[in-house]
Short mmCIF file of N, CA and C in Angstrom, two decimals:
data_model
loop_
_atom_site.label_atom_id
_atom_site.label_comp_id
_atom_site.label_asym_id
_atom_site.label_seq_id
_atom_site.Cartn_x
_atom_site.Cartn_y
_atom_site.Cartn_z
N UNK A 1 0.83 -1.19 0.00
CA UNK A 1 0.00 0.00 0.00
C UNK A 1 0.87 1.24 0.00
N UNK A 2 -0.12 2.05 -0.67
CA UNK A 2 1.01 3.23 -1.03
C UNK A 2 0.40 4.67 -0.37
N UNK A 3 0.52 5.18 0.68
CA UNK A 3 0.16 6.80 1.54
C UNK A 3 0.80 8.04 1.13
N UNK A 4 -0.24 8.68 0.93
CA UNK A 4 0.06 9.73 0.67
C UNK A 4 0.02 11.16 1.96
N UNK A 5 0.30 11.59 2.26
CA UNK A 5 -0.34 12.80 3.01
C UNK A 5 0.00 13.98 2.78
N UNK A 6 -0.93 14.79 3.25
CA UNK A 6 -0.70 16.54 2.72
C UNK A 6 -0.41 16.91 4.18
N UNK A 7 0.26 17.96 3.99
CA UNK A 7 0.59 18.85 5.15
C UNK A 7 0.63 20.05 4.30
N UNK A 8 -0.11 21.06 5.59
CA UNK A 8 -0.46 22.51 5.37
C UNK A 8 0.56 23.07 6.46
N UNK A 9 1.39 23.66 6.13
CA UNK A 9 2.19 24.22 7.06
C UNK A 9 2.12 26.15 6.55
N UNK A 10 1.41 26.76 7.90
CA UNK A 10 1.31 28.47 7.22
C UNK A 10 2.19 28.97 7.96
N UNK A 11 2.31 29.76 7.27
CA UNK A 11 3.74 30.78 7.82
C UNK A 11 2.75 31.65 8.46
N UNK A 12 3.10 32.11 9.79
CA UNK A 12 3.20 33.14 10.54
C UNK A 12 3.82 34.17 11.07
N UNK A 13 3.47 35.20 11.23
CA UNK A 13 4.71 36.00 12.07
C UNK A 13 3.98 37.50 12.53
N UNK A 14 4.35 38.51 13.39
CA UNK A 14 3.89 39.41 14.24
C UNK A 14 3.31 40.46 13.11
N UNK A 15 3.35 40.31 11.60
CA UNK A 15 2.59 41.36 11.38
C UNK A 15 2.85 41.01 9.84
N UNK A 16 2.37 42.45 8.97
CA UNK A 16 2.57 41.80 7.87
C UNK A 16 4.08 42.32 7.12
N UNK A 17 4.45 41.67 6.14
CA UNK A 17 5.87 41.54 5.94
C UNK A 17 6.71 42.97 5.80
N UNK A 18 7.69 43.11 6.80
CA UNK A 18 8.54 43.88 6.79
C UNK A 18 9.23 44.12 5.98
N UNK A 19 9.55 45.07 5.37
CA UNK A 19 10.77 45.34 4.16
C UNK A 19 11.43 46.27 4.66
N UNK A 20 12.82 45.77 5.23
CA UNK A 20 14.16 46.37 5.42
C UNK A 20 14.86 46.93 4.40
N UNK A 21 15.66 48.17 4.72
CA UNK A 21 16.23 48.61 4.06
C UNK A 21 17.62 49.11 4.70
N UNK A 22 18.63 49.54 4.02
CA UNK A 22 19.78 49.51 5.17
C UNK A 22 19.68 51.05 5.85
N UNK A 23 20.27 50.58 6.81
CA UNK A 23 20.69 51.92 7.46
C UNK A 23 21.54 52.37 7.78
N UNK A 24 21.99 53.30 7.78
CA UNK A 24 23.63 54.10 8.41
C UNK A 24 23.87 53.98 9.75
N UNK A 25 22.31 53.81 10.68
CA UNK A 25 22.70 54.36 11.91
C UNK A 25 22.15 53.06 12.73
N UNK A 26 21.65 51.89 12.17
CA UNK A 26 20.98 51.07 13.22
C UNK A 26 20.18 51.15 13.87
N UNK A 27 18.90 52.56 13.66
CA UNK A 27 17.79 52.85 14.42
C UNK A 27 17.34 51.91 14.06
N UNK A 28 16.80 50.46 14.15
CA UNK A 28 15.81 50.07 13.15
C UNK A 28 14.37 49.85 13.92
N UNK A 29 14.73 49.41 15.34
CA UNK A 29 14.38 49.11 16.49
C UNK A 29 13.29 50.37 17.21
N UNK A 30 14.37 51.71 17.27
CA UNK A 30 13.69 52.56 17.63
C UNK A 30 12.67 53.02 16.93
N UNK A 31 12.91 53.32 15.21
CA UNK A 31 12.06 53.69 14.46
C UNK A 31 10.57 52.58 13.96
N UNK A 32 10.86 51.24 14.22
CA UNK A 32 9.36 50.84 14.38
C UNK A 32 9.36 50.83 15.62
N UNK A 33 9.51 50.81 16.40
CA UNK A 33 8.86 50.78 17.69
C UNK A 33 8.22 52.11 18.07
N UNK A 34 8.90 53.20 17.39
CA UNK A 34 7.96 54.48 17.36
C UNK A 34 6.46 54.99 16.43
N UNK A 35 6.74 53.99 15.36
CA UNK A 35 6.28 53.94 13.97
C UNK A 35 4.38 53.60 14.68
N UNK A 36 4.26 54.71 13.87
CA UNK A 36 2.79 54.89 14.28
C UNK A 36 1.59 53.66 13.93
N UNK A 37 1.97 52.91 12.83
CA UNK A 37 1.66 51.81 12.44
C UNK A 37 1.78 50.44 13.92
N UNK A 38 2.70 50.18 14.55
CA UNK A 38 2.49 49.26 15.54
C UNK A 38 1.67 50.11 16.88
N UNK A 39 1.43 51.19 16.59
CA UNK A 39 0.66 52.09 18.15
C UNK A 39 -0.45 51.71 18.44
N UNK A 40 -1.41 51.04 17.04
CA UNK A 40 -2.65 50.62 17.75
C UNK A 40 -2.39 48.90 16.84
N UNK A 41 -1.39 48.30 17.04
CA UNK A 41 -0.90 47.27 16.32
C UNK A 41 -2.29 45.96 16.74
N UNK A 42 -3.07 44.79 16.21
CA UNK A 42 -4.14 44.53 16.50
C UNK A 42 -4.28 43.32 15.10
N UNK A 43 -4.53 42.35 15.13
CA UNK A 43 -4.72 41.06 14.27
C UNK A 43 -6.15 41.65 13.77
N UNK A 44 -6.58 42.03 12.49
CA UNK A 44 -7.58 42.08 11.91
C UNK A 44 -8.53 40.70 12.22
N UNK A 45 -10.26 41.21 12.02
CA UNK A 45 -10.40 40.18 12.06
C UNK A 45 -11.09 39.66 10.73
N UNK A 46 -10.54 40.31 9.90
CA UNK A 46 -10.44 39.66 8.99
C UNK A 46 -9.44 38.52 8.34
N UNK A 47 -7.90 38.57 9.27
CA UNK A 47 -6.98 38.04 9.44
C UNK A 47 -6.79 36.62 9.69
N UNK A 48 -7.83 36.82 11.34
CA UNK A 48 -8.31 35.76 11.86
C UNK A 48 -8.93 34.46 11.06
N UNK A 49 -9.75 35.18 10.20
CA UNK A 49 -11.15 34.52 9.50
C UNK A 49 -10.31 33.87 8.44
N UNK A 50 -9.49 34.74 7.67
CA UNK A 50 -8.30 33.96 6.84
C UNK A 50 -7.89 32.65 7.10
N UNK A 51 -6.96 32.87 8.47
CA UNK A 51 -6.40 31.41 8.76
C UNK A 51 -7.61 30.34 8.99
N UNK A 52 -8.52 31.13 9.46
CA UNK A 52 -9.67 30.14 9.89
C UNK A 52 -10.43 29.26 8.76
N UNK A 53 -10.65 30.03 7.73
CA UNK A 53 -10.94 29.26 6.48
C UNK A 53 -9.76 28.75 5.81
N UNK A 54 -8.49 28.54 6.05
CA UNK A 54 -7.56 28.16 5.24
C UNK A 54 -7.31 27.06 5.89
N UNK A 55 -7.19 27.02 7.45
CA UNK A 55 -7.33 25.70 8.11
C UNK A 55 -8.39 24.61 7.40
N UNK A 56 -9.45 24.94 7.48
CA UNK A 56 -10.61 24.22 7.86
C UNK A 56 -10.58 23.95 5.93
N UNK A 57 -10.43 24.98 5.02
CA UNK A 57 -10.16 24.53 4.21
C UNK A 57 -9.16 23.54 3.58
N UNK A 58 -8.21 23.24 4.15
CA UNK A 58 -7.09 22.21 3.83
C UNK A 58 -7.65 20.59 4.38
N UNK A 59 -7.96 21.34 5.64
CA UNK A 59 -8.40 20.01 6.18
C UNK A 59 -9.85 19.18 5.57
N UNK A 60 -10.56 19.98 5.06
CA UNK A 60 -11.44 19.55 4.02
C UNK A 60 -11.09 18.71 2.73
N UNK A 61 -9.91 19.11 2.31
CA UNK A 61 -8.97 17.88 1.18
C UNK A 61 -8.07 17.36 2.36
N UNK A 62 -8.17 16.96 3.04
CA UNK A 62 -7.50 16.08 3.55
C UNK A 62 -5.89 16.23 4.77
N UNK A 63 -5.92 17.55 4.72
CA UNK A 63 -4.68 18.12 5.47
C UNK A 63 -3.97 18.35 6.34
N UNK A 64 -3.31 17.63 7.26
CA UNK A 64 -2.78 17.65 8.41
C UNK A 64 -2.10 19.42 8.50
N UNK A 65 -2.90 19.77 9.06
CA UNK A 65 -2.40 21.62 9.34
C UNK A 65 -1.60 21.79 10.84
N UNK A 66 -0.60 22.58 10.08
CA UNK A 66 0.66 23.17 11.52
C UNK A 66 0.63 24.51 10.80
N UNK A 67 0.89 25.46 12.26
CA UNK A 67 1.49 26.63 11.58
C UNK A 67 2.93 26.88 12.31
N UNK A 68 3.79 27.62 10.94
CA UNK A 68 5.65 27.77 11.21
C UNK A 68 5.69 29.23 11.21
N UNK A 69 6.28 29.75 12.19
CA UNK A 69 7.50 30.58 11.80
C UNK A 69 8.01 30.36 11.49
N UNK A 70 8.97 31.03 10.51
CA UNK A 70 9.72 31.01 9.26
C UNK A 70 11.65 31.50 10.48
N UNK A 71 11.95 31.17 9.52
CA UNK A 71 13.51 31.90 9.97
C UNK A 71 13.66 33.23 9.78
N UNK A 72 13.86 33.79 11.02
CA UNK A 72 14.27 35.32 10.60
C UNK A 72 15.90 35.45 11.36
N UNK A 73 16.23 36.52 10.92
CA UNK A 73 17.46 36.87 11.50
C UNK A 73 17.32 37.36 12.87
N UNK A 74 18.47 37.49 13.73
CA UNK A 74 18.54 37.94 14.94
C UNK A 74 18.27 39.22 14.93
N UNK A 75 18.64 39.59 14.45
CA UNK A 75 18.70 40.84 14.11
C UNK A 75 17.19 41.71 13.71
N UNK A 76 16.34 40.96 12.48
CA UNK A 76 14.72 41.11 12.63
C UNK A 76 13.80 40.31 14.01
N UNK A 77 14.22 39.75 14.23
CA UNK A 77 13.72 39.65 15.62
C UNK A 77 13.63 40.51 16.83
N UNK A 78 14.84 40.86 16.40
CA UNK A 78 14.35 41.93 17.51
C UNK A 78 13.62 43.52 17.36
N UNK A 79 13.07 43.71 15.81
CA UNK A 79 12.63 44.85 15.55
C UNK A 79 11.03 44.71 15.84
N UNK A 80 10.22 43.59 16.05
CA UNK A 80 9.07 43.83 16.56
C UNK A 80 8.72 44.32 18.29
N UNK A 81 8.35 45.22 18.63
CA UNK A 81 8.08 46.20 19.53
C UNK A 81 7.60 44.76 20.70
N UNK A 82 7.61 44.79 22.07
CA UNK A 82 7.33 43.76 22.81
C UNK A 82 5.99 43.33 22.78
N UNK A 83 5.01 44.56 22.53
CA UNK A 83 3.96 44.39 22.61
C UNK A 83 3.29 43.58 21.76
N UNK A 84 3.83 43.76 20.50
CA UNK A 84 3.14 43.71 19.14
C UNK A 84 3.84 41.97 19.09
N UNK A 85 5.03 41.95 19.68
CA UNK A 85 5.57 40.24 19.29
C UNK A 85 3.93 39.53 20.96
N UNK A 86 3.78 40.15 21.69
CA UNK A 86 2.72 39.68 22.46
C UNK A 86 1.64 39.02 21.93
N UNK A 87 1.14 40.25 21.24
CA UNK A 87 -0.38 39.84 20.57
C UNK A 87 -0.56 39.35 19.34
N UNK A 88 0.53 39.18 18.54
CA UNK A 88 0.83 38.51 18.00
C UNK A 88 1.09 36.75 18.06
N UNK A 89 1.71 36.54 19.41
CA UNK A 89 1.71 35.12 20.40
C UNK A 89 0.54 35.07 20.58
N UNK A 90 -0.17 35.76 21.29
CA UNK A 90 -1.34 35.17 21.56
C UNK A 90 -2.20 35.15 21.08
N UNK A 91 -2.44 35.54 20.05
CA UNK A 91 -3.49 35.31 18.93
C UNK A 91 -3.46 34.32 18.62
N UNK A 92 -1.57 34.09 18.35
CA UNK A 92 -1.60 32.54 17.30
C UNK A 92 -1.73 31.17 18.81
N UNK A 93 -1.52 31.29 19.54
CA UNK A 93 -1.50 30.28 20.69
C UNK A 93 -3.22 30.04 20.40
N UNK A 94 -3.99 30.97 20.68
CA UNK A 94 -5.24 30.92 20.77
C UNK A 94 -5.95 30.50 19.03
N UNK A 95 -5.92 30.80 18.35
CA UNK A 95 -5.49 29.91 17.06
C UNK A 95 -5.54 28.54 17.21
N UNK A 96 -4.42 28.36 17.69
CA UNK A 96 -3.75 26.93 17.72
C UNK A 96 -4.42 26.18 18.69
N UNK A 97 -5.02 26.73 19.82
CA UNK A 97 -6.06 26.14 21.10
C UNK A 97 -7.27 25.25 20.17
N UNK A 98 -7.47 26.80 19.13
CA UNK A 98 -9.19 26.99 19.06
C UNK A 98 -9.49 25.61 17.93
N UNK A 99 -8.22 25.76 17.08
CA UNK A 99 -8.41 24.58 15.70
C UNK A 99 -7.50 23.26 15.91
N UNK A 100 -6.78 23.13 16.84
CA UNK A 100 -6.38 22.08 17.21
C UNK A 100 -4.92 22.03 16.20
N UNK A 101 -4.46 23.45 15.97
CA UNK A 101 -3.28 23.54 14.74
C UNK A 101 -1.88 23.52 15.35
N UNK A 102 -0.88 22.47 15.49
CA UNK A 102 0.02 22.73 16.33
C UNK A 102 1.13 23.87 15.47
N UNK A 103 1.78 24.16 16.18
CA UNK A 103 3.03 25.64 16.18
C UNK A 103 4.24 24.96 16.05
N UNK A 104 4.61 25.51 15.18
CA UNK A 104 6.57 25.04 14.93
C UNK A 104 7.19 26.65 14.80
N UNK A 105 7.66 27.11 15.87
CA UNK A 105 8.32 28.02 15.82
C UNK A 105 10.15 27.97 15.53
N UNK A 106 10.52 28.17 13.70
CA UNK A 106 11.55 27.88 13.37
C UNK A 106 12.18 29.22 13.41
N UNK A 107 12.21 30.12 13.43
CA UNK A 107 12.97 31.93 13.48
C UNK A 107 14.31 31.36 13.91
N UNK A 108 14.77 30.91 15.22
CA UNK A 108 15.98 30.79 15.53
C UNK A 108 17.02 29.18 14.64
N UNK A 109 16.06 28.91 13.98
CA UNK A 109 17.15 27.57 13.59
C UNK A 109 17.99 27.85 12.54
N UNK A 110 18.35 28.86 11.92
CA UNK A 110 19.46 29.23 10.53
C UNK A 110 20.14 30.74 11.50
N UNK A 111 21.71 30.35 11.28
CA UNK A 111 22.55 31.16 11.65
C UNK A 111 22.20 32.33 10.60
N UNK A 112 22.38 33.62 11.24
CA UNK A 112 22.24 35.34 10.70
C UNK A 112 23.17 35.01 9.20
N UNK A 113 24.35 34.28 8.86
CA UNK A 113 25.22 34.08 8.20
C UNK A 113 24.59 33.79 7.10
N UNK A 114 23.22 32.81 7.27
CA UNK A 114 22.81 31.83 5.75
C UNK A 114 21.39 32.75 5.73
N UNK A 115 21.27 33.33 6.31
CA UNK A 115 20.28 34.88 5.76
C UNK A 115 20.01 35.76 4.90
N UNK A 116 20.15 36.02 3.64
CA UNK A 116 20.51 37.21 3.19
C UNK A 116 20.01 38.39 3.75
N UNK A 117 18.49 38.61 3.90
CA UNK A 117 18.26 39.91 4.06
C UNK A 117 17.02 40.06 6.02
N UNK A 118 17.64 39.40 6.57
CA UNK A 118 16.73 39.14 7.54
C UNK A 118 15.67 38.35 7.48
N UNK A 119 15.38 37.68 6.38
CA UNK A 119 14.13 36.79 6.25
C UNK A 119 14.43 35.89 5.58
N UNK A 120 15.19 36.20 4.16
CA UNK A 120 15.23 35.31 3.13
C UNK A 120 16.32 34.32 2.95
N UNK A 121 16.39 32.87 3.12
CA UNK A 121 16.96 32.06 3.02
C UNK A 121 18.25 32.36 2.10
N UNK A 122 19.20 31.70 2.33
CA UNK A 122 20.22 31.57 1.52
C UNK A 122 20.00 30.37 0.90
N UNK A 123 20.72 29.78 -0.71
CA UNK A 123 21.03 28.31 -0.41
C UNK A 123 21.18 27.35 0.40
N UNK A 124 22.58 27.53 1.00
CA UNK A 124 22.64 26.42 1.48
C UNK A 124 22.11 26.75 2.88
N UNK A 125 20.91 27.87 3.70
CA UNK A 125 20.33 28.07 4.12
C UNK A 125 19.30 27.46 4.10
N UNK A 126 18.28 27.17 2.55
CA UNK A 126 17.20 26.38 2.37
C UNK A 126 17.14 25.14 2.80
N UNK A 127 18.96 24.71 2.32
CA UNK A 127 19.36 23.23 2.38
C UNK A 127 18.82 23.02 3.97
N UNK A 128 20.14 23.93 4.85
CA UNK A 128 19.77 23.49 6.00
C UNK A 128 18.38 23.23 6.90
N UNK A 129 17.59 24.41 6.62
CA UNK A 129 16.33 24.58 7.09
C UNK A 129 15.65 23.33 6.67
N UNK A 130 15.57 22.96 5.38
CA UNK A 130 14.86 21.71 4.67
C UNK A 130 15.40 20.55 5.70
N UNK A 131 16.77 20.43 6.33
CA UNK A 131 17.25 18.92 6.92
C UNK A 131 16.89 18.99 7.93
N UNK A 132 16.64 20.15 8.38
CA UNK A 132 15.73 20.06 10.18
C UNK A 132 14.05 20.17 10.29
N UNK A 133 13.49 21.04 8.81
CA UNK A 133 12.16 21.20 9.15
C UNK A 133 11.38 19.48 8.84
N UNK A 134 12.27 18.59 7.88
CA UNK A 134 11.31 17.28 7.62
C UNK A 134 11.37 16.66 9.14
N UNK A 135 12.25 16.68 9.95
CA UNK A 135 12.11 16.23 11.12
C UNK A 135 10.97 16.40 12.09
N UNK A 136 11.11 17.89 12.39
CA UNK A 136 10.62 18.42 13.20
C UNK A 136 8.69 18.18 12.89
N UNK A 137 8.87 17.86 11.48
CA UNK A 137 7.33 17.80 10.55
C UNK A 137 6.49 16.66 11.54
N UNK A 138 7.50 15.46 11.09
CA UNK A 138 7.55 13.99 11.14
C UNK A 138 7.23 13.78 12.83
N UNK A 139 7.82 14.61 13.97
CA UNK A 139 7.25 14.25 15.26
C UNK A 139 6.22 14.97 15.59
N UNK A 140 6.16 16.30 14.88
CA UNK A 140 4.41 17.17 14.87
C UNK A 140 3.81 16.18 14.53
N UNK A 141 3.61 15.79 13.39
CA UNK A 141 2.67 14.60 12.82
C UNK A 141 2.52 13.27 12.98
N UNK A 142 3.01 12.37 14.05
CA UNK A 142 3.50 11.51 13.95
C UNK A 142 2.66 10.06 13.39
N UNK A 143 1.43 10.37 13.35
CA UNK A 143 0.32 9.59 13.37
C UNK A 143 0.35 9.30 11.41
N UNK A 144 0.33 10.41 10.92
CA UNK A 144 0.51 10.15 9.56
C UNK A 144 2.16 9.73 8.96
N UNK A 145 2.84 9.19 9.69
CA UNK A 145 3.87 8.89 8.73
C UNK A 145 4.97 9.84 8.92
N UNK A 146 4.88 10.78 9.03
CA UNK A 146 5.63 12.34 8.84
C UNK A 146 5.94 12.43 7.19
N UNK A 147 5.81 11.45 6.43
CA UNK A 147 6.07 11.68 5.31
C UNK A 147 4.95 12.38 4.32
N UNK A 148 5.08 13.92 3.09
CA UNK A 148 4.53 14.01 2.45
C UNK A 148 3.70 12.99 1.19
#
């Protein structure tokens, strides 16, 4: 007999995608954290309703659903404001309560080195990430195989 399984794995993270640019001075920290945009910072709930039909939609074809953080650099990690990395957690915890979706939080597993730009994988970045995330898949899931 031959198994197949799907896995839905969504990327998450404290807001919507940051685009860095360089700086001379390293404010990067101060200037979103001042940035009027995280002041009333808040998960739409239209946001909500997103993941909520994308869950329930996968799992309708058949889909073992997790949601990942992605790898970010040390360095973008630390530019979300405390608050905003808060409600951001707890949205997705509560998420993850409400649909039964377990959490793989990967941000810290690729050295700043195999990064290019705070988010985006390098090669042999992908490589690496790829030899730890089938693992990590395989004991989230363990009931299906861990295999796609």
């Amino acid at each position: 007999l031959m198994y197949q399984t799907i896995f839905a794995l969504l990327a998450v993270g404290a807001g919507a995608c940051i685009a860095l640019q360089a700086s001379a001075n390293g404010n990067f920290r101060k200037s979103l954290g001042d940035n009027p945009l995280f002041a009333a910072y808040r998960v739409a709930p239209a946001a909500d309703r997103a993941f909520r039909e994308t869950v329930a939609l996968a799992r309708a074809h058949g889909a073992a659903v997790g949601f990942v953080y992605l790898p970010e650099s040390s360095e973008f990690r630390k530019l979300y404001p405390e608050r905003v990395e808060r409600v951001a957690r707890e949205h997705l915890a509560g998420l993850s309560r409400d649909l039964g979706v377990p959490v793989l939080d990967t941000r810290d597993w690729i050295d700043d080195g195999l990064i290019m730009d705070g988010f985006h994988l390098t090669r042999p970045g992908a490589a690496e990430y790829t030899r730890k995330l089938g693992p990590a898949v395989a004991r989230t899931f363990p009931t299906t195989g861990g295999a796609p």
